[in-house]
C-alpha positions as semicolon CSV with decimal commas, in nm:
position;residue;x (nm);y (nm);z (nm)
1;D;0,000;0,000;0,000
2;S;0,106;0,356;-0,057
3;A;0,016;0,675;0,121
4;L;-0,015;1,037;0,018
5;I;0,083;1,312;0,257
6;G;-0,048;1,667;0,232
7;L;0,171;1,948;0,359
8;H;0,046;2,272;0,512
9;F;0,322;2,525;0,572
10;L;0,307;2,724;0,895
11;G;0,472;3,041;1,008
12;P;0,747;3,013;1,272
13;A;0,525;3,124;1,562
14;Q;0,248;2,875;1,482
15;L;0,502;2,595;1,427
16;R;0,665;2,660;1,767
17;R;0,321;2,654;1,932
18;R;0,229;2,323;1,767
19;L;0,560;2,160;1,856
20;A;0,506;2,255;2,222
21;G;0,877;2,273;2,300
22;V;0,986;1,979;2,084
23;S;1,294;2,042;1,874
24;P;1,226;2,010;1,499
25;S;1,541;1,798;1,463
26;N;1,418;1,558;1,735
27;L;1,081;1,532;1,561
28;R;1,259;1,460;1,232
29;S;1,463;1,183;1,401
30;V;1,150;1,017;1,539
31;V;0,960;1,035;1,210
32;T;1,259;0,908;1,010
33;A;1,321;0,618;1,248
34;T;0,960;0,503;1,253
35;F;0,917;0,507;0,877
36;Q;1,259;0,363;0,796
37;Q;1,150;-0,001;0,825
38;R;0,857;-0,103;0,611
39;R;0,565;-0,289;0,768
40;K;0,700;-0,251;1,120
41;T;0,542;-0,128;1,440
42;V;0,642;0,202;1,596
43;R;0,822;0,005;1,870
44;N;1,043;-0,176;1,619
45;G;1,113;0,141;1,425
46;L;1,213;0,336;1,736
47;K;1,414;0,064;1,909
48;Q;1,756;0,184;1,784
49;L;1,676;0,550;1,849
50;A;1,556;0,467;2,202
51;L;1,874;0,269;2,270
52;T;2,076;0,574;2,165
53;V;1,869;0,811;2,380
54;Y;1,894;0,581;2,683
55;E;2,265;0,511;2,620
56;G;2,217;0,139;2,555
57;D;2,014;0,076;2,874
58;K;1,772;-0,190;2,749
59;E;1,574;-0,189;3,073
60;R;1,497;0,184;3,043
61;V;1,404;0,138;2,678
62;Q;1,164;-0,140;2,777
63;Q;1,012;0,083;3,048
64;F;0,970;0,365;2,794
65;F;0,782;0,139;2,554
66;E;0,562;-0,013;2,826
67;S;0,474;0,308;3,010
68;E;0,153;0,501;2,957
69;P;0,183;0,813;2,740
70;L;0,257;1,130;2,933
71;P;-0,022;1,385;2,982
72;L;-0,037;1,652;2,714
73;P;0,138;1,981;2,794
74;Q;-0,082;2,268;2,911
75;S;-0,025;2,455;2,585
76;V;-0,172;2,159;2,393
77;Q;-0,464;2,135;2,638
78;D;-0,532;2,505;2,580
79;A;-0,525;2,449;2,202
80;I;-0,770;2,158;2,242
81;D;-1,002;2,382;2,442
82;A;-0,981;2,637;2,160
83;G;-1,078;2,369;1,904
84;D;-0,740;2,340;1,728
85;E;-0,771;2,038;1,494
86;F;-0,402;1,952;1,520
87;A;-0,416;1,945;1,900
88;L;-0,741;1,745;1,902
89;A;-0,556;1,453;1,740
90;Q;-0,238;1,483;1,947
91;Q;-0,305;1,246;2,239
92;L;-0,121;0,915;2,201
93;P;-0,331;0,600;2,238
94;S;-0,218;0,365;2,515
95;D;-0,114;0,105;2,254
96;W;0,088;0,348;2,040
97;V;0,397;0,124;2,028
98;K;0,194;-0,154;1,864
99;K;0,067;0,069;1,586
100;R;0,225;0,112;1,246
101;P;0,363;0,462;1,177
102;E;0,096;0,543;0,920
103;E;-0,171;0,492;1,187
104;L;-0,047;0,789;1,392
105;T;-0,130;1,154;1,336
106;P;0,140;1,423;1,295
107;G;0,051;1,550;1,642
108;Q;0,107;1,207;1,792
109;F;0,460;1,206;1,647
110;V;0,518;1,533;1,831
111;E;0,413;1,361;2,153
112;I;0,649;1,067;2,099
């Protein structure tokens, strides 16, 4: 299967607000890692990146993948309250690691 992605360009202020403190280069690393392996779950795609982040500590990587998603930042909650469509689809499902990358929204990648 193939997918088509639509791009909407944002100004710097709106982009910073949507990223809620996440570095664009970190977001790029997560997206690249998850889509690098075809037909793989998010967990499998992020395994190497997580090992790098946690300096090879496999136990911490396992805890990261098994833990519940963190609560959304207040800025995202405020955007949800204001009806922002991007923010409305930003909460990670509890089984996010078992999903395939194409099943997640752009906002959910920001949360990872």
